XYZ file of C-alpha atoms in Angstrom:
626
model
C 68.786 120.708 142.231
C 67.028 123.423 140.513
C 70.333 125.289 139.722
C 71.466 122.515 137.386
C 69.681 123.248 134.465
C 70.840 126.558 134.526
C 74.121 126.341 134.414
C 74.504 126.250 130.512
C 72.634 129.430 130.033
C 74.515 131.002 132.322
C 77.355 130.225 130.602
C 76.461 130.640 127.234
C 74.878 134.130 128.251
C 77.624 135.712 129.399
C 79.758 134.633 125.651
C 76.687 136.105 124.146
C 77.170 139.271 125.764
C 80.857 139.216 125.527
C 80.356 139.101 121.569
C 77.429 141.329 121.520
C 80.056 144.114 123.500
C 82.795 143.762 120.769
C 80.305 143.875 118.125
C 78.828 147.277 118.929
C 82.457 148.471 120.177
C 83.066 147.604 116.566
C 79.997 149.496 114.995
C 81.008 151.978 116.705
C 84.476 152.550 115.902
C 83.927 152.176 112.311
C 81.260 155.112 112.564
C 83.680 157.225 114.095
C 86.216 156.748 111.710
C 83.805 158.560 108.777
C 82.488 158.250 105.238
C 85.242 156.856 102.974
C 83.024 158.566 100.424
C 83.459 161.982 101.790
C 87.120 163.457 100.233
C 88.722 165.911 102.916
C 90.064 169.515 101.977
C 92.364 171.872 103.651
C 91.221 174.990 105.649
C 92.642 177.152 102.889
C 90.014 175.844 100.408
C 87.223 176.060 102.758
C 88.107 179.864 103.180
C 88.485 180.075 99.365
C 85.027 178.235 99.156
C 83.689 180.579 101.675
C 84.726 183.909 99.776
C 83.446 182.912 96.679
C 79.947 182.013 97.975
C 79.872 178.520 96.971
C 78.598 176.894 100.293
C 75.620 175.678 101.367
C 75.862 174.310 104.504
C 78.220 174.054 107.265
C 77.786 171.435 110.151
C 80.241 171.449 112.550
C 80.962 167.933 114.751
C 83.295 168.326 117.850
C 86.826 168.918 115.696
C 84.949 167.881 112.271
C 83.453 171.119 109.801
C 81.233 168.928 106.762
C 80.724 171.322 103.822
C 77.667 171.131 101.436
C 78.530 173.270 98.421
C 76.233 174.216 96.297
C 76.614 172.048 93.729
C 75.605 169.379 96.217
C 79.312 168.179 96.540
C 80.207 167.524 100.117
C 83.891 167.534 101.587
C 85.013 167.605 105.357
C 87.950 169.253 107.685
C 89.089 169.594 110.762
C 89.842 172.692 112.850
C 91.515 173.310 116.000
C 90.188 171.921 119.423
C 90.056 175.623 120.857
C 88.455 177.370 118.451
C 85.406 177.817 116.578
C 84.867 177.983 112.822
C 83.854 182.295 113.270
C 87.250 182.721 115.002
C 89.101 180.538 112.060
C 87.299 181.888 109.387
C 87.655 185.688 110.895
C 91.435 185.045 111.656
C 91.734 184.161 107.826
C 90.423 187.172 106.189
C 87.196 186.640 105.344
C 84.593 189.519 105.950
C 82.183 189.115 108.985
C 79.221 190.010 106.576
C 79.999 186.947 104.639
C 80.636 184.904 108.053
C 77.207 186.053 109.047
C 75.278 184.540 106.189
C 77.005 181.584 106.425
C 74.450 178.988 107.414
C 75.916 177.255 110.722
C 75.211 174.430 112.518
C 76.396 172.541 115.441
C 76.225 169.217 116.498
C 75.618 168.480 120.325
C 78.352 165.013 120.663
C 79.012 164.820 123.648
C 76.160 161.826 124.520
C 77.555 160.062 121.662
C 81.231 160.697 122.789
C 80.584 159.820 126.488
C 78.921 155.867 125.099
C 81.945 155.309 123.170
C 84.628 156.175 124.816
C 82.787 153.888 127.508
C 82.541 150.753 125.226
C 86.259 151.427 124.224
C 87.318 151.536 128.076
C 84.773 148.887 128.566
C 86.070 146.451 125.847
C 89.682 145.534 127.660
C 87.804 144.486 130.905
C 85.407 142.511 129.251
C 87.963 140.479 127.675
C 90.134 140.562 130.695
C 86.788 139.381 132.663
C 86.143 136.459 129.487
C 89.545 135.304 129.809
C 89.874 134.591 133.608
C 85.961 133.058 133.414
C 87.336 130.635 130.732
C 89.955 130.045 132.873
C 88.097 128.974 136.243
C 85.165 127.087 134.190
C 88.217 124.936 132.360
C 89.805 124.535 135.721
C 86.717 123.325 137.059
C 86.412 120.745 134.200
C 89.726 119.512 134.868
C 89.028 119.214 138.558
C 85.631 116.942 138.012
C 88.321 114.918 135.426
C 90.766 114.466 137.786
C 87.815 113.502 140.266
C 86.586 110.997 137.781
C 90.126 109.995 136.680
C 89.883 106.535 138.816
C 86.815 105.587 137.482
C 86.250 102.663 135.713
C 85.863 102.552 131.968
C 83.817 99.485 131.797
C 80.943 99.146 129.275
C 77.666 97.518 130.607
C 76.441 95.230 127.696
C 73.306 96.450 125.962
C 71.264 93.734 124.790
C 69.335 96.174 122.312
C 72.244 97.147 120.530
C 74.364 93.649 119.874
C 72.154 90.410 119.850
C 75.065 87.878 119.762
C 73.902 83.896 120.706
C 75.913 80.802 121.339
C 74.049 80.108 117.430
C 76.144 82.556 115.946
C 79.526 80.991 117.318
C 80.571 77.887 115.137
C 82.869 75.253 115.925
C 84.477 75.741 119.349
C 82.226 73.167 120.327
C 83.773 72.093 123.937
C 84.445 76.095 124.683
C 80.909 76.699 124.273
C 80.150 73.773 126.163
C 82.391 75.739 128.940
C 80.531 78.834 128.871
C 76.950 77.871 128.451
C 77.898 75.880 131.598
C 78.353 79.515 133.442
C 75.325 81.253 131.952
C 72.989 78.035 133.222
C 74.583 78.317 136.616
C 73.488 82.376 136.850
C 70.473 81.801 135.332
C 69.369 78.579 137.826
C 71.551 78.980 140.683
C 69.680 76.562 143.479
C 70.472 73.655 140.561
C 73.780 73.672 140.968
C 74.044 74.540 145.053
C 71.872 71.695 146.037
C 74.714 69.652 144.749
C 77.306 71.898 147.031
C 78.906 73.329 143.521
C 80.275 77.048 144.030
C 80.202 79.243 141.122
C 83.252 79.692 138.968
C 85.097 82.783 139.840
C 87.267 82.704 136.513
C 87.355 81.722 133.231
C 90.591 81.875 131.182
C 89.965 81.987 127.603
C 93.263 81.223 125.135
C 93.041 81.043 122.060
C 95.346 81.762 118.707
C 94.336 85.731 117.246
C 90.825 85.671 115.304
C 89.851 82.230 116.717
C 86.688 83.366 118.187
C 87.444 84.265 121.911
C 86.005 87.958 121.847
C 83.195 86.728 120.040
C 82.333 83.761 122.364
C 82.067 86.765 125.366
C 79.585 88.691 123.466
C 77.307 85.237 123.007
C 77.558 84.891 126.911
C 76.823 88.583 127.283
C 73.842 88.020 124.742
C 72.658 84.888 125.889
C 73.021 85.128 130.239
C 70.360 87.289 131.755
C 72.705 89.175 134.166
C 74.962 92.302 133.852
C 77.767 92.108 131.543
C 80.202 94.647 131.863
C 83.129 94.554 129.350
C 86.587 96.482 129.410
C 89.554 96.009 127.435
C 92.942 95.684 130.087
C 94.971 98.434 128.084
C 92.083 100.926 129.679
C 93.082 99.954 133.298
C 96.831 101.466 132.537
C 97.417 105.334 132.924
C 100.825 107.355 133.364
C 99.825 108.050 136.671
C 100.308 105.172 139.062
C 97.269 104.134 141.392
C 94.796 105.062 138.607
C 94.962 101.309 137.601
C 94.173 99.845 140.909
C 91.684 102.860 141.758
C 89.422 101.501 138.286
C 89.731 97.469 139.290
C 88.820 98.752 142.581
C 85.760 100.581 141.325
C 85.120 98.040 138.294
C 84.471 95.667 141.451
C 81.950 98.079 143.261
C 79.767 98.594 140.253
C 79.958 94.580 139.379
C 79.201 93.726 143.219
C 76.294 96.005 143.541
C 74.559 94.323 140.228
C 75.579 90.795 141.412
C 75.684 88.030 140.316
C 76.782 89.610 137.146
C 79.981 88.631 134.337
C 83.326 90.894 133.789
C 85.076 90.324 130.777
C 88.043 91.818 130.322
C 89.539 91.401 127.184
C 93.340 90.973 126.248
C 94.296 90.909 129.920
C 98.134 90.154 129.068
C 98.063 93.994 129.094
C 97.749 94.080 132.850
C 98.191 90.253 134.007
C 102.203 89.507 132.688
C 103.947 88.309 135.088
C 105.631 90.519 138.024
C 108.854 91.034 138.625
C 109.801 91.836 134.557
C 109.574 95.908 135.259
C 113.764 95.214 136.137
C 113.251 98.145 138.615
C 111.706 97.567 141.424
C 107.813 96.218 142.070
C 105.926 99.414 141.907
C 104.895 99.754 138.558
C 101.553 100.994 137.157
C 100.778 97.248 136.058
C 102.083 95.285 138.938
C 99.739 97.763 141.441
C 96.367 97.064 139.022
C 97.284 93.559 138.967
C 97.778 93.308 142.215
C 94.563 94.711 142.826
C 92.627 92.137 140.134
C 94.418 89.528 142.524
C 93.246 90.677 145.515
C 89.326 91.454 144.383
C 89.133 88.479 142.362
C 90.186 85.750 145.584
C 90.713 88.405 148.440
C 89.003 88.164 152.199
C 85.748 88.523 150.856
C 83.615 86.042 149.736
C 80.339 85.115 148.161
C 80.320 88.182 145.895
C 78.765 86.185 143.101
C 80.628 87.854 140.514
C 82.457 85.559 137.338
C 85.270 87.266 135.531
C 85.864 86.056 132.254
C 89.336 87.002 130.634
C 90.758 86.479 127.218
C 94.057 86.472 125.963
C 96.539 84.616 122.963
C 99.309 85.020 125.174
C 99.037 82.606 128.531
C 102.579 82.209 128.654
C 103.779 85.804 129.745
C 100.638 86.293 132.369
C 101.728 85.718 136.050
C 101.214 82.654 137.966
C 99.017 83.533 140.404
C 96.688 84.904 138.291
C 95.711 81.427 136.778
C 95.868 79.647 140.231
C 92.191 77.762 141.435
C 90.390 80.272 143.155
C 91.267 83.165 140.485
C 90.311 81.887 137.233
C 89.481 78.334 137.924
C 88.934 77.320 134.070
C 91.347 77.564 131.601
C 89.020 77.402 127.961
C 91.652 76.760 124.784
C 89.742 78.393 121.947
C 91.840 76.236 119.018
C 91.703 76.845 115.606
C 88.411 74.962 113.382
C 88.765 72.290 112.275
C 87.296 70.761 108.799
C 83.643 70.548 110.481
C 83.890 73.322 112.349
C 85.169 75.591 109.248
C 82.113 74.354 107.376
C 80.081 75.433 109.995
C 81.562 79.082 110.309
C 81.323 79.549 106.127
C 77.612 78.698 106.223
C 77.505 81.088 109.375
C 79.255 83.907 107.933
C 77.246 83.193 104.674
C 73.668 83.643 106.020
C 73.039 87.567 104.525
C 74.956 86.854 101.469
C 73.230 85.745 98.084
C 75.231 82.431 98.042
C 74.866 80.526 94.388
C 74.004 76.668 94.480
C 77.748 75.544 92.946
C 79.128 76.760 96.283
C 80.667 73.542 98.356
C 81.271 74.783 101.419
C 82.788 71.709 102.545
C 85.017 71.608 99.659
C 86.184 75.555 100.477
C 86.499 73.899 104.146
C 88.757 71.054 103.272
C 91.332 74.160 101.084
C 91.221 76.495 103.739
C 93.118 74.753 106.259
C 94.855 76.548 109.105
C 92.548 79.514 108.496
C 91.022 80.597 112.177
C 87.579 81.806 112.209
C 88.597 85.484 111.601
C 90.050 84.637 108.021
C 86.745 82.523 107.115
C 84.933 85.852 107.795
C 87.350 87.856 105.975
C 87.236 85.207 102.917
C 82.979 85.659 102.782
C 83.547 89.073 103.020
C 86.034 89.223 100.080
C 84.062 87.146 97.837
C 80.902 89.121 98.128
C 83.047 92.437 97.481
C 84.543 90.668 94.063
C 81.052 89.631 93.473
C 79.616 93.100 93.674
C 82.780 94.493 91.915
C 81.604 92.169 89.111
C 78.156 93.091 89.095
C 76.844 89.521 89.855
C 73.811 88.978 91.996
C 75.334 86.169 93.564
C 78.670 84.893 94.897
C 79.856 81.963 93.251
C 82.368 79.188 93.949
C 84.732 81.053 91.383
C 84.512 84.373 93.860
C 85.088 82.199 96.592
C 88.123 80.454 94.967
C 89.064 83.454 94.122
C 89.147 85.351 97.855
C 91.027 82.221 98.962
C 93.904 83.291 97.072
C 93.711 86.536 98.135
C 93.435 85.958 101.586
C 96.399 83.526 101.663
C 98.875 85.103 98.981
C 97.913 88.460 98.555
C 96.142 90.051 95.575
C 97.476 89.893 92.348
C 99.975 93.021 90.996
C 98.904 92.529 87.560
C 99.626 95.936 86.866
C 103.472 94.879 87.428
C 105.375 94.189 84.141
C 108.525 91.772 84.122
C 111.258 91.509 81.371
C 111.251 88.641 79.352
C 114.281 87.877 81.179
C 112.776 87.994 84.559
C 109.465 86.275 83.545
C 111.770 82.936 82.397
C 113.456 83.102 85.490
C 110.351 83.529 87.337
C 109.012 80.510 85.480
C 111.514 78.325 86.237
C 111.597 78.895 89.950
C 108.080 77.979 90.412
C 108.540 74.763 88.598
C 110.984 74.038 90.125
C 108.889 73.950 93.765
C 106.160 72.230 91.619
C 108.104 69.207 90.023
C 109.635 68.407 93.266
C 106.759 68.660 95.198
C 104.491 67.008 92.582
C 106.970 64.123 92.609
C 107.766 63.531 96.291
C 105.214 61.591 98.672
C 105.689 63.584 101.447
C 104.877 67.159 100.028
C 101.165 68.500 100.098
C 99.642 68.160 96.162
C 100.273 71.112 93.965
C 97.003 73.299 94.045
C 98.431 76.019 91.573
C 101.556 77.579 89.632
C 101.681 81.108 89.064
C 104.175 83.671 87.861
C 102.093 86.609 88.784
C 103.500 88.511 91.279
C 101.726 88.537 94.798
C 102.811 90.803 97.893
C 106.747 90.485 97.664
C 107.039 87.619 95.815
C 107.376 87.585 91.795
C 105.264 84.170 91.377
C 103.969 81.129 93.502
C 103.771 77.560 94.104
C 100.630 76.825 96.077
C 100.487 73.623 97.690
C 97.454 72.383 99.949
C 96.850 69.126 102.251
C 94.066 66.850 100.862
C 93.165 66.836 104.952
C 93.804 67.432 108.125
C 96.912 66.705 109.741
C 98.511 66.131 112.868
C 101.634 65.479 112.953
C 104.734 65.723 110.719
C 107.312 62.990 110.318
C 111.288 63.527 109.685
C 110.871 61.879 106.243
C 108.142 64.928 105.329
C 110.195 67.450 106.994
C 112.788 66.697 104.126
C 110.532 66.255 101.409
C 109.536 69.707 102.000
C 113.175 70.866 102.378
C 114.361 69.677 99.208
C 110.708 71.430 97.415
C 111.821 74.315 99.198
C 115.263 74.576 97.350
C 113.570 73.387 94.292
C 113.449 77.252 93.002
C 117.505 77.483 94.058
C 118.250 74.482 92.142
C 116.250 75.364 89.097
C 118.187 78.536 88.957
C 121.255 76.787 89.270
C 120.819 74.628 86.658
C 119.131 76.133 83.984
C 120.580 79.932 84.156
C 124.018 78.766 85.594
C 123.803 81.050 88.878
C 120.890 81.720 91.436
C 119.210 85.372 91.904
C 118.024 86.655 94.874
C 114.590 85.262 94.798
C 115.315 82.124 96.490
C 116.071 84.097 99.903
C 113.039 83.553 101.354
C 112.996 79.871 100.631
C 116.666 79.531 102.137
C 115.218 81.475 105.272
C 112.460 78.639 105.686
C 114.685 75.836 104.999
C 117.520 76.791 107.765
C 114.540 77.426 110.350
C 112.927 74.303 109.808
C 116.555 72.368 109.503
C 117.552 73.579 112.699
C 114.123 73.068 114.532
C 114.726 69.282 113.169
C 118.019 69.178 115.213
C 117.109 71.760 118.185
C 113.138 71.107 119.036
C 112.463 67.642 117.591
C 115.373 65.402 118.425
C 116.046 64.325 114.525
C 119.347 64.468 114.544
C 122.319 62.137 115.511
C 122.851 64.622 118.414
C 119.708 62.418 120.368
C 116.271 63.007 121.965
C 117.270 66.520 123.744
C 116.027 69.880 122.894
C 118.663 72.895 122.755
C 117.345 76.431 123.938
C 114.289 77.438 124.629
C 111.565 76.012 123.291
C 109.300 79.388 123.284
C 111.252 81.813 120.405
C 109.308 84.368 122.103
C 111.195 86.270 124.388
C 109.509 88.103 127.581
C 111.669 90.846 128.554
C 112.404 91.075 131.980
C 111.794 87.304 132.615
C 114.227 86.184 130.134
C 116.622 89.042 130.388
C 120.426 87.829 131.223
C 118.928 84.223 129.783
C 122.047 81.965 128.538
C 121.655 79.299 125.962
C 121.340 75.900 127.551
C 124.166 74.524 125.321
C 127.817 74.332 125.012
C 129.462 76.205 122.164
C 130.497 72.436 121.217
C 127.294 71.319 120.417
C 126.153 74.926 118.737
C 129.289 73.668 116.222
C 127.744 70.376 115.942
C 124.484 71.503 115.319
C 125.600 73.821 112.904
C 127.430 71.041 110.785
C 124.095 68.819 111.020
C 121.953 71.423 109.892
C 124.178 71.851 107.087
C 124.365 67.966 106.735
C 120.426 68.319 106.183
C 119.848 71.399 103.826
C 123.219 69.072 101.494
C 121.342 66.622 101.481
C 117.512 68.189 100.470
C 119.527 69.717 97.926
C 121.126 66.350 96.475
C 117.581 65.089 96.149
C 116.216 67.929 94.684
C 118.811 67.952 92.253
C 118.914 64.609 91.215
C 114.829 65.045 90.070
C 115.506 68.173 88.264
C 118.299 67.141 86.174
C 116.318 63.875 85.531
C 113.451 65.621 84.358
C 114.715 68.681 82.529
C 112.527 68.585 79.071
C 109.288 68.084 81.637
C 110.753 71.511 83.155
C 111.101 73.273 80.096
C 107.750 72.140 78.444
C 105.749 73.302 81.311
C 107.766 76.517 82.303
C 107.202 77.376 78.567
C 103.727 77.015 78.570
C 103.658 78.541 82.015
C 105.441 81.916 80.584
C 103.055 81.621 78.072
C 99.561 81.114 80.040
C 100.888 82.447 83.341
C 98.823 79.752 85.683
C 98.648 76.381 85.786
C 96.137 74.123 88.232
C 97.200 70.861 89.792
C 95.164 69.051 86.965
C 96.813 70.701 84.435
C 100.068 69.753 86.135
C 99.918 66.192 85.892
C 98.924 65.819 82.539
C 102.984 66.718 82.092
C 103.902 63.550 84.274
C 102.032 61.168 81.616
C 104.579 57.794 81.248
C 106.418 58.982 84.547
C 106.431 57.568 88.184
C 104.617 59.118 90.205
C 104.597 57.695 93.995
C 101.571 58.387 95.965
C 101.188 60.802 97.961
C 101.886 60.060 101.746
C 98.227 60.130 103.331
C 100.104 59.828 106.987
C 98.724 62.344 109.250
C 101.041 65.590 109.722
C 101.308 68.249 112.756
C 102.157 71.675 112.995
C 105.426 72.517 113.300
C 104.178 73.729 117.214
C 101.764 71.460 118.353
C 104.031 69.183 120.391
C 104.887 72.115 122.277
C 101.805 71.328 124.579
């Protein structure tokens, strides 16, 4: 198509000429309009000029008379259309001998005059003419859009660009195992169909946000040797519906023509919740492209060889049929790391950083637990930047220490300066949590007491397991209850009346008293669960949704919960007044040096009895939920 090339010179010629039109138009016009140098004089002073033999030269222009005196001053006038400057000059008195030695010239204009009055008529058309070509090209650009508008906006992988391997993925160990599972059965097919197996059409991956799941689909994209074509499932959805279906549709094509070959569409909750929520009828933008994923993924066809692997941290909301056998037939739970596995993705995330030998990485392992492998990252990443900020040439354990803290509490606001006042009160709080926690079993060992402010609060208690745990018994639950109104109490008894600072403590307490009663069956009211167990609504699903429970029981489970929080107050009560002069010693010296460690804690405790610290494994306040 010879014509092609073309096109953009055509295009840009004609604004080139367009511009190069007004531009001389412009010239031109500005020409016209005269010397600003030049002063003008009435016809009365010419003829006075002209009696007393002062001029020169007269040229006359169309309308315009330029005078040359003889001075070599030059003015300008203008006379009437109809005459000439003999009849004006005769008319006013002035002698025809002197009009005949006047020296006279006259200008031929009318070429001139004929080329621009044409570019002035000209110069309305050609914008007229610009305007409607702008028009029909941007029409025409809209038109191939719109053409193009039910396209699909799927990536194809380039293995130049991003080099990700299953050896840059840590932990995750029985995911992986899922995965390279799929990229051995494209890459040696006959292996597995000698043994009758089919190829997977589906794989589900769930996971908790940062855990790894978008980063395990770029070490299948780097590792398999087929087409990987990657889209995100917000980019399916458009305000016009169809458009969805019409990109699944031609997502499909492309993938089937480069079989066998790996979709992964990322965040499919976007596209895959489940139908029937819209509360208006089925024929919503999402339910159509889902419909259509249905249909393509386990349809009439068969043996199209193509595996689509999905990703999502919300497999409750997506619909049913999407995570039937025959759709996605594995469903890959992508948890959180555990102590190995977190020592893994720190030495992973550590291998282009200048790393100093007193860095334990299983010692940062065992005090970052709960931390997914996005926060790890982000914790590496913050320690070299406070390493650099420092000048160091290397990141130590005390930059690593130090990111921890940051990632978990915020940074600190040491620019934020506190009354004496509130810096007591402040004090006291904290020590509160910390005596109470230091002295119950069932609380996590005091890691650090500070009364510089972090995020929203004014100070902090940090607390962190010795390992991992598992599951968390009723006796724990109100350890932690009563070192959670450890900060109320302190207030209480030492100022006389509480501040607002406890609020968010009181918040935690009643949620966790009321899961006791509601989720976990700790309660006299039995082993029975009230409500839902999910907090998380799904409009649509749950709309008109009643509680599951009389307003009987809501009284009864109000008066337990109560009951619960009385009694994590009694006990934390009872160790604060016992140990005052421990509280004030070390909230003085903790006014005074601002942080205290765990170590430094328990040197206060010398001569006092200290139980042990539970070692029985704890869970997560969700993971019976499973």
């Amino acid at each position: 198509m010879p014509t092609l090339p073309n096109a953009p010179r055509r295009k840009g010629g004609l604004l080139t000429l367009l511009v190069i039109a007004l531009l001389i138009a412009a010239v031109v016009l500005i020409s016209s309009a005269g010397d600003s140098g030049i002063k003008e004089i009435t016809l009365n002073t010419l003829v006075e000029r002209v009696q007393a033999g002062n001029i020169q030269q007269l040229s006359v222009s169309d309308n315009k008379v330029n005078i040359q005196l003889v001075d070599g001053s030059k003015f300008f006038t203008y006379k009437e259309p109809s005459s000439s400057v003999y009849q004006l000059l005769e008319q006013a008195g002035v002698e025809k001998a002197t009009i005949a030695k006047l020296p006279i010239t006259v200008q031929n204009t009318e070429g001139g005059k004929f080329w621009t009055d044409l570019l002035i008529g000209l110069v309305p058309f050609l914008l007229i003419i610009g305007f409607f070509v702008f028009m029909m090209r941007s029409a025409q650009s809209s038109n191939n859009q719109a053409m193009s508008f039910g396209k699909s906006k799927a990536k194809l992988y380039d293995k130049g660009k991003q080099k990700t391997t299953f050896e840059d993925v840590a932990g995750c160990n029985e995911a992986k195992e899922e995965l390279v599972e799929i990229v051995d059965f494209l890459k040696n097919p006959e292996k597995y169909r000698v043994m009758g197996a089919k190829i997977p059409k589906g794989v589900m991956l769930v996971g908790s946000p940062g855990t790894g799941k978008t980063l395990l689909a770029r070490a299948v994209a780097g590792e398999a040797d087929v087409p990987f074509f990657n889209i995100s499932g917000s980019e399916f959805v458009e305000m016009f519906v169809g458009v969805g279906a019409s990109r699944v549709r031609d997502l499909f094509t492309k993938a089937k023509r480069n079989a066998p070959c790996i979709i992964f569409i990322d965040e499919i909750d976007a596209v895959g919740r489940h139908r029937g929520a819209g509360m208006g009828g089925g024929h919503d933008e999402r339910e159509q492209t889902l419909n259509q994923i249905l249909t393509e993924m386990d349809g009439f066809e068969t043996g199209t060889n193509v595996i689509v692997i999905a990703a999502t941290n919300r497999p409750d909301i997506l619909d049913p049929a999407l995570l039937r056998p025959g759709r996605f037939d594995r469903k890959v739970v992508v948890d959180s790391p555990d102590l190995k596995a977190r020592e893994e993705i720190l030495k992973v995330h550590s291998r282009n950083k200048p790393i100093a030998k007193n860095v334990d990485f299983k010692k940062v392992a065992k005090g970052t637990i709960g931390f997914s492998g996005a926060d790890l990252e982000n914790l590496m990443n913050e320690a070299a930047i406070l390493a650099a900020k420092n000048n160091k040439k290397t990141i130590s354990s005390h930059e690593v220490e130090q990111s921890i803290e940051k990632v978990l509490l915020g940074p600190e606001k040491k620019s934020r300066i506190m009354s004496d006042k509130e810096k007591k009160l402040t004090a006291y709080h904290e020590v509160g949590h910390a005596l109470i926690g230091h002295l119950l079993p069932g609380c996590d060992p005091i890691h650090k007491v500070s009364i510089i402010s972090r995020g929203n609060a004014g100070g902090v208690t940090w607390s962190r397991p010795d390992e991992e745990k598992s599951y968390i018994s009723k006796s724990h639950f109100e350890d932690d209850l009563a070192m959670m109104l450890g900060g109320y109490v302190a207030e209480e008894t030492f100022f006389g009346e509480t501040s607002t600072g406890p609020s968010s403590d009181l918040q935690r307490a009643s949620k966790i008293a009321r899961a006791m009663i509601t989720k976990y069956g700790m309660s006299s009211l039995g082993p029975i669960v009230f409500g839902d167990s999910n907090d998380e609504i799904f409009l649509g699903r749950d709309f008109g949704h009643t509680k599951n429970y009389s307003e009987e029981s809501a009284a009864k489970i109000d008066e337990l919960a109560k009951k619960i929080l009385e009694k994590a107050y009694d006990k934390a009560k009872d160790l604060i007044t016992k140990h005052k002069k421990i509280m004030i010693e070390i909230s003085e010296d903790l006014i005074k040096e601002e942080n205290i460690s765990g170590d430094e804690l328990k040197k206060y405790f010398k001569g006092v009895a200290v139980p042990a610290k539970d070692s029985a494994v704890k869970v997560d306040a969700q993971a019976d939920e499973e």
